[in-house]
Coordinates of C-alpha atoms in Angstrom, one line a residue:
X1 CA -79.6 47.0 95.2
X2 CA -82.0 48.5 92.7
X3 CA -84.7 47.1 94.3
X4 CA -84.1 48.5 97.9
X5 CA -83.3 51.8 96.2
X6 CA -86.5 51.9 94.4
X7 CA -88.3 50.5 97.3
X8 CA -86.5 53.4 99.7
X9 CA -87.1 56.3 97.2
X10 CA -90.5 55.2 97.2
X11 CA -91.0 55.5 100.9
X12 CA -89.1 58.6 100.9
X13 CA -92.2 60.0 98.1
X14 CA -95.1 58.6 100.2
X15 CA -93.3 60.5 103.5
X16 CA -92.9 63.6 101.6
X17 CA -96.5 63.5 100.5
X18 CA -97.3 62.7 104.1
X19 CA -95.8 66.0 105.2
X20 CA -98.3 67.8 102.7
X21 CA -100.9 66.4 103.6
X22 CA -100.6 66.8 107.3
X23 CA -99.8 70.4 106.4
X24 CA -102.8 70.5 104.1
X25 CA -105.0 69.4 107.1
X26 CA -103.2 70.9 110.1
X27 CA -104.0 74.8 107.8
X28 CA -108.2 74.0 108.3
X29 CA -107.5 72.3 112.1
X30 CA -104.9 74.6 113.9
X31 CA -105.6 76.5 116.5
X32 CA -103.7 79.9 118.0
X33 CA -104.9 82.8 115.7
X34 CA -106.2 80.0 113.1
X35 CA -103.3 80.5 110.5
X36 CA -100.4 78.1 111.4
X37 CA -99.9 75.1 108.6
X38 CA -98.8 72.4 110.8
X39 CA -96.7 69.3 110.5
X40 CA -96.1 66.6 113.0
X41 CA -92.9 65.1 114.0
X42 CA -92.2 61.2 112.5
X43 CA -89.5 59.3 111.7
X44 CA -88.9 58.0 108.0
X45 CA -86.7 57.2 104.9
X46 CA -83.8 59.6 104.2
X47 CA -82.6 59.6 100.3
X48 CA -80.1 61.8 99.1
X49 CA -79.5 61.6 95.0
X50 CA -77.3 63.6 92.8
X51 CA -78.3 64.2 89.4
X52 CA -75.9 64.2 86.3
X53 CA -76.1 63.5 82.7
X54 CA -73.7 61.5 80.8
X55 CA -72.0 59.3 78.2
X56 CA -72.1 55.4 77.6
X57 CA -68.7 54.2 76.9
X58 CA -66.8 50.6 77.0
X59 CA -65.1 50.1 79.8
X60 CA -61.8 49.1 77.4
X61 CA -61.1 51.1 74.4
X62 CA -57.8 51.3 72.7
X63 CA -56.4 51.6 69.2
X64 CA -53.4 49.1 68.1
X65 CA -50.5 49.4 65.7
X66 CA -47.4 47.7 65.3
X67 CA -44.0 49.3 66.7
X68 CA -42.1 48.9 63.9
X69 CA -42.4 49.3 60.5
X70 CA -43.1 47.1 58.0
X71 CA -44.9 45.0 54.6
X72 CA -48.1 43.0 56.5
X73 CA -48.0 39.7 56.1
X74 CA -51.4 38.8 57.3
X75 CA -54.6 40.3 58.5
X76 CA -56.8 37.9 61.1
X77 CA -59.4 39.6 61.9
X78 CA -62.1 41.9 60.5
X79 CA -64.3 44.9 62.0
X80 CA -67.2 43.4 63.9
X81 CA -65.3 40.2 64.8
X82 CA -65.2 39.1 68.5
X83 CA -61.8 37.6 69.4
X84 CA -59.8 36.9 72.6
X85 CA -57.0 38.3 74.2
X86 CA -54.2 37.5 73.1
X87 CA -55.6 36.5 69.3
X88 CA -53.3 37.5 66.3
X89 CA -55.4 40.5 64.5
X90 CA -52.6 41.1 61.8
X91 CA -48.7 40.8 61.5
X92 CA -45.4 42.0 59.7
X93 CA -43.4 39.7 57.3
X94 CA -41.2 38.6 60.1
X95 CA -39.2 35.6 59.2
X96 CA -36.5 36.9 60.2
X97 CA -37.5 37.7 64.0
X98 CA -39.2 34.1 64.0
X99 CA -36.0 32.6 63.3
X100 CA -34.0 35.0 65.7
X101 CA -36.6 33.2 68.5
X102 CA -36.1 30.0 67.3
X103 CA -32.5 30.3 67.2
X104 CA -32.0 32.2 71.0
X105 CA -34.4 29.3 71.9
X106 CA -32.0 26.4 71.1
X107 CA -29.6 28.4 72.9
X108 CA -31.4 28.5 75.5
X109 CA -32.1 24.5 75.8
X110 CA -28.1 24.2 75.3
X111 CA -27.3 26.3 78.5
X112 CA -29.9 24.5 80.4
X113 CA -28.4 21.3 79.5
X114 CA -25.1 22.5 79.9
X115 CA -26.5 23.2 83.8
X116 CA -28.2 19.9 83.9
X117 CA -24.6 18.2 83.0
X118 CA -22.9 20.0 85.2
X119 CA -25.0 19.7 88.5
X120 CA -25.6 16.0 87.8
X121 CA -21.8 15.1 87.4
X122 CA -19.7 14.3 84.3
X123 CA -18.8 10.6 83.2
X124 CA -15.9 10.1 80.9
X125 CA -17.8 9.0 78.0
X126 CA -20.0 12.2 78.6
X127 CA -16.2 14.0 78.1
X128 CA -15.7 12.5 75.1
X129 CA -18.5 13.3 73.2
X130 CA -17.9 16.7 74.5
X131 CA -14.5 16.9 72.5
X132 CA -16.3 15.1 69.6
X133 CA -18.4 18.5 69.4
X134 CA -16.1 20.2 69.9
X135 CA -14.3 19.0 66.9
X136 CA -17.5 19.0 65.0
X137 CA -17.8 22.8 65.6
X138 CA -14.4 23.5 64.8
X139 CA -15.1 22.1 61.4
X140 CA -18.2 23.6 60.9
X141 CA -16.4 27.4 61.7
X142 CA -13.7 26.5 59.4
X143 CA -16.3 25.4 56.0
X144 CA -18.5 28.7 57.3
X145 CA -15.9 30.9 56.8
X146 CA -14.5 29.4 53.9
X147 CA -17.8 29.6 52.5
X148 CA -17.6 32.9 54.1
X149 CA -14.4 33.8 51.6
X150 CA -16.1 32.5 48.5
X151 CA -18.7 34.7 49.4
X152 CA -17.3 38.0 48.9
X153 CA -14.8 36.2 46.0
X154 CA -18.1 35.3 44.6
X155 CA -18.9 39.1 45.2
X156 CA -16.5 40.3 43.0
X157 CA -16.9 38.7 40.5
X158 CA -20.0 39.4 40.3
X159 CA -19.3 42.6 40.3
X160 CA -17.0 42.8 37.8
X161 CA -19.4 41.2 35.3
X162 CA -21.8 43.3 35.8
X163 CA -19.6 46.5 35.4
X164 CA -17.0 45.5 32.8
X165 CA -19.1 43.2 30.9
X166 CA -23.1 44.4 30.9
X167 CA -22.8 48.3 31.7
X168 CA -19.3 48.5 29.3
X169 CA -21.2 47.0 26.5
X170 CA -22.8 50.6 25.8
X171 CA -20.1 52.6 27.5
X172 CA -16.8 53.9 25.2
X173 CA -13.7 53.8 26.9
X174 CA -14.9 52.7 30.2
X175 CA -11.9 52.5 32.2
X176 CA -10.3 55.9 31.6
X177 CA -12.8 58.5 30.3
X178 CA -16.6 56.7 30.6
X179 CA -19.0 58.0 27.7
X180 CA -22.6 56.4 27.6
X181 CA -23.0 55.3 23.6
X182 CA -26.3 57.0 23.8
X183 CA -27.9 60.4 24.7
X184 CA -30.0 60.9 28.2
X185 CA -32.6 62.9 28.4
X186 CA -31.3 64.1 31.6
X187 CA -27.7 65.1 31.9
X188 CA -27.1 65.0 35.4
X189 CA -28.3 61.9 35.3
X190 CA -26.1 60.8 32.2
X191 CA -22.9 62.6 34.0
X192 CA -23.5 60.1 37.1
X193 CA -23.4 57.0 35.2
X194 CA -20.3 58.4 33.6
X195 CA -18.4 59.7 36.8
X196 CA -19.8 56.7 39.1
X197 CA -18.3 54.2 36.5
X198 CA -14.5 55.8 36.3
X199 CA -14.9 55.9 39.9
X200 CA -15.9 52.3 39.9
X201 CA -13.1 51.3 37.8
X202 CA -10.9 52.4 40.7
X203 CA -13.0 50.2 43.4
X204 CA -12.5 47.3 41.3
X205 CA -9.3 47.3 40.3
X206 CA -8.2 47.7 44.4
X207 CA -10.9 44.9 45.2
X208 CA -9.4 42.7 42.8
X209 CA -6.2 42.6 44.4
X210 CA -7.9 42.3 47.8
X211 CA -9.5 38.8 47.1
X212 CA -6.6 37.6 45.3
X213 CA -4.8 37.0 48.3
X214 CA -7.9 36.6 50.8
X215 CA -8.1 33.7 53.2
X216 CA -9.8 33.7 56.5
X217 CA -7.5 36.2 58.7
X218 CA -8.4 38.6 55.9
X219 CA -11.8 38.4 56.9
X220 CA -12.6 41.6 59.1
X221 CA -11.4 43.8 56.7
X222 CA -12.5 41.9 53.4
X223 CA -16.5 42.1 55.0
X224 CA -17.0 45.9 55.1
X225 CA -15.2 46.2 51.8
X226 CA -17.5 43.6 50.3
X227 CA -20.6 45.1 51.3
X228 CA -19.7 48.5 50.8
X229 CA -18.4 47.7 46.9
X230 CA -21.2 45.5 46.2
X231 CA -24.1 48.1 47.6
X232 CA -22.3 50.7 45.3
X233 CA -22.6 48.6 42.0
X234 CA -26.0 48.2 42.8
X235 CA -26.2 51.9 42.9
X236 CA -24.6 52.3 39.4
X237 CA -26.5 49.6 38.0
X238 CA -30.0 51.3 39.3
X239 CA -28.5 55.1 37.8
X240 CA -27.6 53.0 34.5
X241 CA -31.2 51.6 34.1
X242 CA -32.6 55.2 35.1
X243 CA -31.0 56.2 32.2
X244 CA -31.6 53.8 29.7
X245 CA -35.1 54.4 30.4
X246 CA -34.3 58.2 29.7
X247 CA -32.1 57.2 25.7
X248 CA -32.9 59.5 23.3
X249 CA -33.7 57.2 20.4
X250 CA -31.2 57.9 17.0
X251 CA -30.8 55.9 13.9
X252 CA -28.4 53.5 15.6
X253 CA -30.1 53.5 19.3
X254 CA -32.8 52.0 18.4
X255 CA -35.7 50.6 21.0
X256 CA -35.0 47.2 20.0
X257 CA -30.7 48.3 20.9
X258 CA -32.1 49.8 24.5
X259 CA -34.6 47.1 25.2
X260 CA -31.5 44.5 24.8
X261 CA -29.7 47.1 27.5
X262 CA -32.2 46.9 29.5
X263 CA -32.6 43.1 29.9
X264 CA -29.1 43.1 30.7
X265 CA -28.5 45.4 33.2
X266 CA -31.7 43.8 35.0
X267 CA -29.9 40.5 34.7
X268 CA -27.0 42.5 36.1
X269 CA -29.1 44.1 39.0
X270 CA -30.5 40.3 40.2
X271 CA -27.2 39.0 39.8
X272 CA -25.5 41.4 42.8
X273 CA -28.9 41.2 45.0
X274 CA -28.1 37.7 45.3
X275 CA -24.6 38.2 45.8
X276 CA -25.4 40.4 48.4
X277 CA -28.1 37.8 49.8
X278 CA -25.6 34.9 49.7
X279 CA -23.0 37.0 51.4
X280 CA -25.6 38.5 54.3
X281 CA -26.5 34.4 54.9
X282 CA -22.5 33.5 54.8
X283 CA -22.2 36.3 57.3
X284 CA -25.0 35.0 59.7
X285 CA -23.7 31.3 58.9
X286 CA -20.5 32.3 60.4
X287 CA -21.9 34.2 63.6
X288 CA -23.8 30.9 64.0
X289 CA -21.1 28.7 64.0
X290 CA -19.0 31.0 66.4
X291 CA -21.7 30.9 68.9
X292 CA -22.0 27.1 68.8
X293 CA -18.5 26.3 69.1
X294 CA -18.3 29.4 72.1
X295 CA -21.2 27.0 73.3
X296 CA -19.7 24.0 73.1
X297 CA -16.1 24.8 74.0
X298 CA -17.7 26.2 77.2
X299 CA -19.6 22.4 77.6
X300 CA -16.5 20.6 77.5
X301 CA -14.0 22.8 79.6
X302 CA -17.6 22.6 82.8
X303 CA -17.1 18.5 81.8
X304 CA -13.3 18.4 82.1
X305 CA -13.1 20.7 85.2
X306 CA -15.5 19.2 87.1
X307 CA -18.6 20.2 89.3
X308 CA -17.9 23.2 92.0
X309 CA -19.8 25.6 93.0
X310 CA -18.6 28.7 91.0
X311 CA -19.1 26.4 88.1
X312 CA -22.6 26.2 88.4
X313 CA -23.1 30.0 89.3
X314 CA -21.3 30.9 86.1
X315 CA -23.6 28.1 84.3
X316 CA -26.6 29.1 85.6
X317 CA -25.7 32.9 85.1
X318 CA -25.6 31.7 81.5
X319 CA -28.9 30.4 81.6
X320 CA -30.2 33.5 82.7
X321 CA -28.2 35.4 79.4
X322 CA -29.4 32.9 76.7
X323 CA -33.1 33.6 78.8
X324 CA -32.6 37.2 78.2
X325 CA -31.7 37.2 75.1
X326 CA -34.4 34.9 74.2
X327 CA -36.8 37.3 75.5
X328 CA -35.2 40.0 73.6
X329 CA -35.8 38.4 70.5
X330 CA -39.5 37.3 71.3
X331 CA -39.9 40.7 72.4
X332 CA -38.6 41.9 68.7
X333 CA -41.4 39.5 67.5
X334 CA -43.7 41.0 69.1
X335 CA -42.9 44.4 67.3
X336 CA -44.9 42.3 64.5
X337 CA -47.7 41.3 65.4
X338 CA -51.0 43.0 66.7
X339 CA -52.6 41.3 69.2
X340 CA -56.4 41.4 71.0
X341 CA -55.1 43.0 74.3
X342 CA -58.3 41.6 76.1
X343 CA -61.2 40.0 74.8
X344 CA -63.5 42.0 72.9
X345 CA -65.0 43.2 69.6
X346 CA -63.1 44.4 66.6
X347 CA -63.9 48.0 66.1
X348 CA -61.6 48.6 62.9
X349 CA -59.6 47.2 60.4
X350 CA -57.1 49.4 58.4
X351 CA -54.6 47.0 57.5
X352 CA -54.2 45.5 54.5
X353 CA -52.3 42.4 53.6
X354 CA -49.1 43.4 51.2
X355 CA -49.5 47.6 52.5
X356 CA -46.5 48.7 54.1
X357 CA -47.7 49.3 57.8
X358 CA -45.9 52.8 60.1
X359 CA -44.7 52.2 63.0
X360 CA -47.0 53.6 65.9
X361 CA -49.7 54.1 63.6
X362 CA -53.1 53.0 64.9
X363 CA -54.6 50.8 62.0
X364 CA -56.8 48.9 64.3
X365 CA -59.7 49.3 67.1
X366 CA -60.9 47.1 69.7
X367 CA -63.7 48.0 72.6
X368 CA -64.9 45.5 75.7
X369 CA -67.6 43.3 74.8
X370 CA -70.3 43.3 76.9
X371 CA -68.9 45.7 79.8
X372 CA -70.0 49.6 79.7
X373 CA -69.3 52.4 81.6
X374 CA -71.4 55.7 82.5
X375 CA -68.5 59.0 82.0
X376 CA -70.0 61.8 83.9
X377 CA -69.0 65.2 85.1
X378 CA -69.9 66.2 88.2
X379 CA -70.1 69.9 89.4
X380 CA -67.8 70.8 92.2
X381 CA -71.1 72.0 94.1
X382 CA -72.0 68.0 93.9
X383 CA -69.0 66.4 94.2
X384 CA -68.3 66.1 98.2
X385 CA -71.5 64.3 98.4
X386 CA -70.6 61.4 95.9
X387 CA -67.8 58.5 96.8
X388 CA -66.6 55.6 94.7
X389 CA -69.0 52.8 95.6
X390 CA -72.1 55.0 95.7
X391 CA -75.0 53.3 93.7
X392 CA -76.8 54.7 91.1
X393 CA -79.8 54.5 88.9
X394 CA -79.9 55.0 84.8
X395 CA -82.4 55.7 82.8
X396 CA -81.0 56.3 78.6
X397 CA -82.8 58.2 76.6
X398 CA -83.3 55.6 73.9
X399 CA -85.3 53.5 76.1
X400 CA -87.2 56.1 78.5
X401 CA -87.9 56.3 81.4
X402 CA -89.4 53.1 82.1
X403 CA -86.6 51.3 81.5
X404 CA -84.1 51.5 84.5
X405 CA -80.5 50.1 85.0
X406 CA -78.3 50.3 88.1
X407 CA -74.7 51.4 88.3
X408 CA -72.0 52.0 90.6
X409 CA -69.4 54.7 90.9
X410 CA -66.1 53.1 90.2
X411 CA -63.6 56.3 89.8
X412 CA -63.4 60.1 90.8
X413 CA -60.9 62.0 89.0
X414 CA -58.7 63.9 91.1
X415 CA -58.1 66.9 89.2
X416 CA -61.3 69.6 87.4
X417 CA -62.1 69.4 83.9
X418 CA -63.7 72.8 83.1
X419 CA -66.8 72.7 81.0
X420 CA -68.7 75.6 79.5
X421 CA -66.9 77.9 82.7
X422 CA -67.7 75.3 85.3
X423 CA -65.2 73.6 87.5
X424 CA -66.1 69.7 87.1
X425 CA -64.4 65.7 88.3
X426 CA -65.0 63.3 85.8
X427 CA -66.5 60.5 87.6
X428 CA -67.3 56.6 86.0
X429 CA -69.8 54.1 86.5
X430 CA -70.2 50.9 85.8
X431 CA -73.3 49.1 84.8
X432 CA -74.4 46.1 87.3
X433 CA -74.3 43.6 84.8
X434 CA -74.2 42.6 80.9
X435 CA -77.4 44.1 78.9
X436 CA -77.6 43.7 75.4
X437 CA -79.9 47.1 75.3
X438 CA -76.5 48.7 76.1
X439 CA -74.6 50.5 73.8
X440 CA -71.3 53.2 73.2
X441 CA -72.8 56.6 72.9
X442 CA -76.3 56.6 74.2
X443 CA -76.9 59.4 76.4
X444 CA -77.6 58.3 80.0
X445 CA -79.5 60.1 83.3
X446 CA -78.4 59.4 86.4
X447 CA -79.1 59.5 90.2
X448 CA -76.4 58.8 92.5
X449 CA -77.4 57.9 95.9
X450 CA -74.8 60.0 98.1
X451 CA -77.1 58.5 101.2
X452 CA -79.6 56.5 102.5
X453 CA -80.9 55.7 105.6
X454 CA -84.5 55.0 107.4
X455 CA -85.8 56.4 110.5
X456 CA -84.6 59.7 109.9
X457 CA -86.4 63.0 111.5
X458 CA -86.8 65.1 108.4
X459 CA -88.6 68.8 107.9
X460 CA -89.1 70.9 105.3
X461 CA -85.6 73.1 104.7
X462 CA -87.8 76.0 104.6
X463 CA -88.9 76.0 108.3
X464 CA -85.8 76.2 109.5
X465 CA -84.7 79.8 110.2
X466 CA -80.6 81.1 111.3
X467 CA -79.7 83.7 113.1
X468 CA -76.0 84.6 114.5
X469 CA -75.2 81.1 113.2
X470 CA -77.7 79.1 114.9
X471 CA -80.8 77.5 113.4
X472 CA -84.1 78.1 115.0
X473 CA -87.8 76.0 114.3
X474 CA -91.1 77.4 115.1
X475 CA -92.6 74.6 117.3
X476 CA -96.3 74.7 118.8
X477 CA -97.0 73.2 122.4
X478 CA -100.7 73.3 123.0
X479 CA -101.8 76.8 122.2
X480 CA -98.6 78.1 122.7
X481 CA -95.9 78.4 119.6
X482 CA -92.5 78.6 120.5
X483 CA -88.8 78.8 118.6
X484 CA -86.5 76.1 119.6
X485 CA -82.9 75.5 118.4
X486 CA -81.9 72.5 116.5
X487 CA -78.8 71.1 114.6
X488 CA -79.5 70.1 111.2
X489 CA -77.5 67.6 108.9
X490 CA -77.8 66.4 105.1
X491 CA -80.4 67.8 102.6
X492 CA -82.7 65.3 101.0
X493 CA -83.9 64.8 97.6
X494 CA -86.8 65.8 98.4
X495 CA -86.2 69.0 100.3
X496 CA -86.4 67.5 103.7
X497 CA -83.4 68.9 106.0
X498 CA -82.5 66.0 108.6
X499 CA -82.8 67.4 112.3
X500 CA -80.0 65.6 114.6
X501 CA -81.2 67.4 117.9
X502 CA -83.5 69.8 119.2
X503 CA -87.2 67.8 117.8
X504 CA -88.8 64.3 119.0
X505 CA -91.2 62.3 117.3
X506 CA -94.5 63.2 118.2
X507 CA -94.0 67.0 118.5
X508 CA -95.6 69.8 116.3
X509 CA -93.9 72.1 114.5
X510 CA -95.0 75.5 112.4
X511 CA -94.7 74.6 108.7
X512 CA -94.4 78.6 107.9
X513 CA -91.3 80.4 109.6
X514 CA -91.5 83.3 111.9
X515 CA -90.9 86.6 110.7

């Protein structure tokens, strides 16, 4: 295509110079009263170009973050690096959401299997495994949620070690009218201690009587109490160190006294994080063991009742759940990772392994390797000549003019964008092929080529004359100079109007207008 253009252009050039030169000689050989400039009629290339400056830019270029917040776990990739799509650039600590997928995935394989069993028929040895699961899960329930009762017995007492035994050790009368045995540089903060510790003594004393008697139908209500009691002794034990660090030394509270505090209550603090660790896992353990007897309870009664068509509709509608939910927990996965949307080159790198990472915060760039794009903006006087598809040739300014690319137009926005007072369409185009010599941000000339056709009757635009909305040529006939209508189409680069009737090859007409 550049080659034709070039090779078109150039006929167009030698047909324009044509027309001076037969102007130049028709001025010393015309006849009439000796003044006439002269041009005869041939048919020849027709180019029409519009000219517009613009902007190199990659085709693709976006800037990635993670939706969620988060610590990162890993960084992959650095700024300059060329990766794939679909490449891991960084990610979240996300164990959590890797096990979620993991765990919806073996739910998944259970349903289909459960499908598999049912649409292939049930034997009665296949029935009795089924109960042997069945069983199996039963037990496994019954040890989760008596793990699940330790758990918040475990809780307590916990709880009450850490109160009664490591905060009361520098508290007087800690039960009825809590003092701190030392002075706080900060008495709002040594009157919260004090006031969060009767309060506690309160929360323990009913929580105490709570567990004594817990088994597993105390469970829903024991849970919330749990967390909430345990999450509030973490609160006191965090105001209690705060304070500590705050101890106005005296002859008796002496750093080594505070230091020994301060051990404990850190002792104290790790002690309820795992307590409320173990009973988050005891939680989960239970949920677990719910869903897998659910699970298998649903196996054996599709076994025992047999094949029929509802059965498998309801199976395979459970298929589609457990494939749902699946996807619902790779897509909170996703949420942690930043991946190469297509394959390109790593513009930036902002994340840092071990920084907490906002959500919907770009930390990362990416452009298209290789594949560049021309953004223009065309004036509204220019752009009803130009169509997506049109070809063009480049020239950038950090090469010259010698050094020519072609292009096509690949969009036309529909709506203006007004620059410097002047309605314009952002337009794009894309270069042919890959060129190294190519890069974001050069400044880049361009002709469009709205038309181009050979064997075109062309004149000078300035001949042509209009009156009463007609268009007129002077045309001479042996001595004899006459005006004759024509109809006129598209303007060429080069000035040249294009006559569509009215003039044949051969003829001659006046190269200045009438008066």
């Amino acid at each position: 295509m550049q080659g034709i253009l070039a090779h078109l252009r150039s006929k167009a050039m030698l047909y324009g110079a044509a027309v001076l030169l037969g102007a130049f000689i028709f001025f010393f050989s015309g006849r009439g009263n000796g003044n006439e400039q002269l041009l005869t009629i041939a048919r020849g290339p027709f180019v029409q170009e519009v000219s517009v400056s613009g902007k190199v830019v990659a085709a693709q270029d976006v800037e990635l973050g993670f939706s969620q917040s988060g610590r990162v776990a890993g960084v992959y990739a650095k700024a300059g690096d060329r990766v794939r799509a679909g490449a891991s650039l960084a990610e979240l600590e996300n164990d959590d959401a890797r096990a979620g997928v993991l765990q919806k995935e073996a739910a998944l394989e259970r349903e289909r299997a459960s499908l598999a069993l049912l649409e292939e028929g049930t034997r009665p040895e296949e029935i009795a495994v089924a109960r042997s699961e069945v069983e199996r899960d039963e037990v496994a329930l019954a040890q989760a949620r008596g793990a699940l009762v330790e758990a918040v017995q475990d809780g307590f007492t916990t709880s009450d070690d850490a109160v009664r035994n490591t905060l009361d050790q520098f508290i007087d009368t800690p039960r009825t009218a809590p003092q701190l045995d030392f002075i706080v540089n900060d008495s709002q903060l040594e009157n919260k201690v004090e006031n969060a510790r009767l309060a506690m003594e309160g929360t323990l004393a009913a929580w105490q009587g709570s567990v004594a008697t817990l088994d597993v139908s105390g469970l829903p209500a024991a849970l919330p109490e749990a967390q909430g009691n345990l999450s509030g002794v973490s609160s006191l034990l965090t105001d209690a160190s705060a304070a500590l660090n705050k101890a106005v030394l005296t002859g008796s509270v002496t750093q080594a006294v505070v230091d020994g505090y301060k051990t404990d209550v850190a002792s104290a603090r790790s002690s309820i994080n795992a307590a409320i660790s173990s009973l988050s896992a005891a939680i989960t353990a239970e949920k677990n063991a719910v869903s897998a007897l659910e699970t298998s309870r649903r196996s054996l009664a599709l076994k025992e009742a047999g094949a029929r068509g509802s059965d498998v509709a309801a199976q395979e509608a459970n298929v589609k759940a457990a494939e749902a939910e699946l996807a619902n927990a790779r897509a909170q996965l996703a949420k942690t990772l930043v991946r190469a949307p297509f394959t390109g080159i790593v513009t930036r790198m902002d994340f840092k392994t071990g920084a907490i990472a906002s959500a919907n915060v770009p930390g990362a760039g990416m452009v298209s390797d290789g594949v560049f794009q021309i953004e223009s903006f065309v004036p509204e006087v220019n752009i009803a000549l130009i169509e997506v598809g049109d070809g063009a040739s480049v020239t950038l300014d950090a090469y010259g003019s010698d050094a020519a690319f072609s292009a096509s137009v690949i969009s036309i926005d529909p709506a203006e964008t007004v620059r410097d007072g002047v309605s314009t369409y952002r337009s794009l185009l894309l270069f042919s092929g890959a060129d190294p010599r190519i890069k974001p941000g050069m400044t880049a000339n361009v002709r469009i080529t709205t038309d181009m056709r050979d064997g075109v009757i062309g004149i000078p635009q300035g001949i042509v004359t209009e009156r009463e909305g007609k268009k007129y040529v002077r045309v001479k006939a042996g001595d004899a100079i006459a005006e004759r209508e024509v109809s006129t189409g598209a303007v060429s680069s080069l000035g040249n109007i294009e006559i569509l009737s009215g003039l044949s090859e051969g003829e001659t007409v006046v190269l200045s207008p009438g008066s």
